[in-house]
Amino acid sequence: MKQERTSSNKYTDFSQLPLTLTPMDIKEILGISRSNAYALCNSKDFPAIRIGKLIRISKEEFIEWVRKVKYVSLEV
């Protein structure tokens, strides 16, 4: 019996996103692993903001990044 993967994504539209996102929000939105979410947040072309040890991503900059990006290569 084949088990189907179900998505538990709580966001279905950009308008539902909070003003700032966390790496775990990015993980959920993009459907990627935790390690890939952190690797993405640490990549030079991703619009992450660092406040001490915290990583936050502006909703507006994330939406703009999603609309412009064609391919992302992550070195984990």
JSON list of C-alpha atoms in Angstrom, two decimals:
[
{"chain": "A", "resi": 1, "resn": "MET", "atom": "CA", "xyz": [0.00, 0.00, 0.00]},
{"chain": "A", "resi": 2, "resn": "LYS", "atom": "CA", "xyz": [1.48, 3.33, -1.08]},
{"chain": "A", "resi": 3, "resn": "GLN", "atom": "CA", "xyz": [1.39, 6.11, 1.48]},
{"chain": "A", "resi": 4, "resn": "GLU", "atom": "CA", "xyz": [0.67, 9.59, 0.13]},
{"chain": "A", "resi": 5, "resn": "ARG", "atom": "CA", "xyz": [2.55, 12.57, 1.45]},
{"chain": "A", "resi": 6, "resn": "THR", "atom": "CA", "xyz": [0.29, 15.21, 2.93]},
{"chain": "A", "resi": 7, "resn": "SER", "atom": "CA", "xyz": [1.27, 18.83, 3.24]},
{"chain": "A", "resi": 8, "resn": "SER", "atom": "CA", "xyz": [0.74, 20.58, 6.56]},
{"chain": "A", "resi": 9, "resn": "ASN", "atom": "CA", "xyz": [1.56, 24.01, 5.17]},
{"chain": "A", "resi": 10, "resn": "LYS", "atom": "CA", "xyz": [-0.43, 26.61, 7.10]},
{"chain": "A", "resi": 11, "resn": "TYR", "atom": "CA", "xyz": [0.22, 29.28, 4.44]},
{"chain": "A", "resi": 12, "resn": "THR", "atom": "CA", "xyz": [-1.70, 29.09, 1.19]},
{"chain": "A", "resi": 13, "resn": "ASP", "atom": "CA", "xyz": [-1.15, 32.66, 0.00]},
{"chain": "A", "resi": 14, "resn": "PHE", "atom": "CA", "xyz": [1.54, 35.34, 0.39]},
{"chain": "A", "resi": 15, "resn": "SER", "atom": "CA", "xyz": [-0.99, 37.57, 2.16]},
{"chain": "A", "resi": 16, "resn": "GLN", "atom": "CA", "xyz": [-1.09, 35.09, 5.07]},
{"chain": "A", "resi": 17, "resn": "LEU", "atom": "CA", "xyz": [2.62, 35.45, 5.84]},
{"chain": "A", "resi": 18, "resn": "PRO", "atom": "CA", "xyz": [3.73, 37.38, 8.94]},
{"chain": "A", "resi": 19, "resn": "LEU", "atom": "CA", "xyz": [5.79, 40.57, 8.48]},
{"chain": "A", "resi": 20, "resn": "THR", "atom": "CA", "xyz": [8.98, 38.69, 9.26]},
{"chain": "A", "resi": 21, "resn": "LEU", "atom": "CA", "xyz": [9.70, 35.02, 8.68]},
{"chain": "A", "resi": 22, "resn": "THR", "atom": "CA", "xyz": [11.96, 32.57, 10.48]},
{"chain": "A", "resi": 23, "resn": "PRO", "atom": "CA", "xyz": [14.04, 29.78, 8.93]},
{"chain": "A", "resi": 24, "resn": "MET", "atom": "CA", "xyz": [11.32, 27.37, 10.09]},
{"chain": "A", "resi": 25, "resn": "ASP", "atom": "CA", "xyz": [8.71, 29.42, 8.19]},
{"chain": "A", "resi": 26, "resn": "ILE", "atom": "CA", "xyz": [10.94, 29.21, 5.10]},
{"chain": "A", "resi": 27, "resn": "LYS", "atom": "CA", "xyz": [11.22, 25.44, 5.64]},
{"chain": "A", "resi": 28, "resn": "GLU", "atom": "CA", "xyz": [7.44, 25.09, 5.71]},
{"chain": "A", "resi": 29, "resn": "ILE", "atom": "CA", "xyz": [6.69, 27.49, 2.85]},
{"chain": "A", "resi": 30, "resn": "LEU", "atom": "CA", "xyz": [9.23, 25.98, 0.46]},
{"chain": "A", "resi": 31, "resn": "GLY", "atom": "CA", "xyz": [8.82, 22.39, 1.64]},
{"chain": "A", "resi": 32, "resn": "ILE", "atom": "CA", "xyz": [12.53, 21.91, 2.29]},
{"chain": "A", "resi": 33, "resn": "SER", "atom": "CA", "xyz": [14.50, 20.39, 5.14]},
{"chain": "A", "resi": 34, "resn": "ARG", "atom": "CA", "xyz": [15.61, 22.30, 8.23]},
{"chain": "A", "resi": 35, "resn": "SER", "atom": "CA", "xyz": [19.26, 22.13, 7.16]},
{"chain": "A", "resi": 36, "resn": "ASN", "atom": "CA", "xyz": [18.42, 23.43, 3.67]},
{"chain": "A", "resi": 37, "resn": "ALA", "atom": "CA", "xyz": [16.37, 26.27, 5.17]},
{"chain": "A", "resi": 38, "resn": "TYR", "atom": "CA", "xyz": [19.35, 27.37, 7.28]},
{"chain": "A", "resi": 39, "resn": "ALA", "atom": "CA", "xyz": [21.73, 26.93, 4.33]},
{"chain": "A", "resi": 40, "resn": "LEU", "atom": "CA", "xyz": [19.43, 29.12, 2.23]},
{"chain": "A", "resi": 41, "resn": "CYS", "atom": "CA", "xyz": [19.26, 31.76, 4.98]},
{"chain": "A", "resi": 42, "resn": "ASN", "atom": "CA", "xyz": [23.06, 31.79, 5.07]},
{"chain": "A", "resi": 43, "resn": "SER", "atom": "CA", "xyz": [23.49, 32.09, 1.30]},
{"chain": "A", "resi": 44, "resn": "LYS", "atom": "CA", "xyz": [24.66, 35.46, 0.02]},
{"chain": "A", "resi": 45, "resn": "ASP", "atom": "CA", "xyz": [21.73, 36.11, -2.35]},
{"chain": "A", "resi": 46, "resn": "PHE", "atom": "CA", "xyz": [18.98, 35.38, 0.16]},
{"chain": "A", "resi": 47, "resn": "PRO", "atom": "CA", "xyz": [17.45, 38.41, 1.97]},
{"chain": "A", "resi": 48, "resn": "ALA", "atom": "CA", "xyz": [18.04, 37.26, 5.56]},
{"chain": "A", "resi": 49, "resn": "ILE", "atom": "CA", "xyz": [18.56, 39.70, 8.44]},
{"chain": "A", "resi": 50, "resn": "ARG", "atom": "CA", "xyz": [20.68, 38.71, 11.43]},
{"chain": "A", "resi": 51, "resn": "ILE", "atom": "CA", "xyz": [19.88, 40.13, 14.86]},
{"chain": "A", "resi": 52, "resn": "GLY", "atom": "CA", "xyz": [22.44, 38.60, 17.18]},
{"chain": "A", "resi": 53, "resn": "LYS", "atom": "CA", "xyz": [21.90, 34.86, 16.73]},
{"chain": "A", "resi": 54, "resn": "LEU", "atom": "CA", "xyz": [18.39, 35.29, 15.33]},
{"chain": "A", "resi": 55, "resn": "ILE", "atom": "CA", "xyz": [17.67, 35.05, 11.61]},
{"chain": "A", "resi": 56, "resn": "ARG", "atom": "CA", "xyz": [14.66, 36.88, 10.22]},
{"chain": "A", "resi": 57, "resn": "ILE", "atom": "CA", "xyz": [13.45, 37.40, 6.66]},
{"chain": "A", "resi": 58, "resn": "SER", "atom": "CA", "xyz": [11.30, 40.32, 5.57]},
{"chain": "A", "resi": 59, "resn": "LYS", "atom": "CA", "xyz": [8.02, 39.16, 4.03]},
{"chain": "A", "resi": 60, "resn": "GLU", "atom": "CA", "xyz": [8.30, 41.68, 1.18]},
{"chain": "A", "resi": 61, "resn": "GLU", "atom": "CA", "xyz": [11.91, 40.80, 0.37]},
{"chain": "A", "resi": 62, "resn": "PHE", "atom": "CA", "xyz": [11.12, 37.08, 0.52]},
{"chain": "A", "resi": 63, "resn": "ILE", "atom": "CA", "xyz": [8.22, 37.49, -1.93]},
{"chain": "A", "resi": 64, "resn": "GLU", "atom": "CA", "xyz": [10.47, 39.48, -4.28]},
{"chain": "A", "resi": 65, "resn": "TRP", "atom": "CA", "xyz": [13.19, 36.81, -3.99]},
{"chain": "A", "resi": 66, "resn": "VAL", "atom": "CA", "xyz": [10.69, 34.02, -4.78]},
{"chain": "A", "resi": 67, "resn": "ARG", "atom": "CA", "xyz": [9.46, 35.86, -7.86]},
{"chain": "A", "resi": 68, "resn": "LYS", "atom": "CA", "xyz": [12.99, 36.46, -9.19]},
{"chain": "A", "resi": 69, "resn": "VAL", "atom": "CA", "xyz": [14.82, 33.22, -8.35]},
{"chain": "A", "resi": 70, "resn": "LYS", "atom": "CA", "xyz": [15.20, 30.58, -11.05]},
{"chain": "A", "resi": 71, "resn": "TYR", "atom": "CA", "xyz": [17.69, 28.16, -9.45]},
{"chain": "A", "resi": 72, "resn": "VAL", "atom": "CA", "xyz": [19.35, 27.84, -6.05]},
{"chain": "A", "resi": 73, "resn": "SER", "atom": "CA", "xyz": [22.41, 25.71, -5.34]},
{"chain": "A", "resi": 74, "resn": "LEU", "atom": "CA", "xyz": [22.96, 25.00, -1.65]},
{"chain": "A", "resi": 75, "resn": "GLU", "atom": "CA", "xyz": [26.28, 23.82, -0.28]},
{"chain": "A", "resi": 76, "resn": "VAL", "atom": "CA", "xyz": [25.33, 22.04, 2.95]}
]
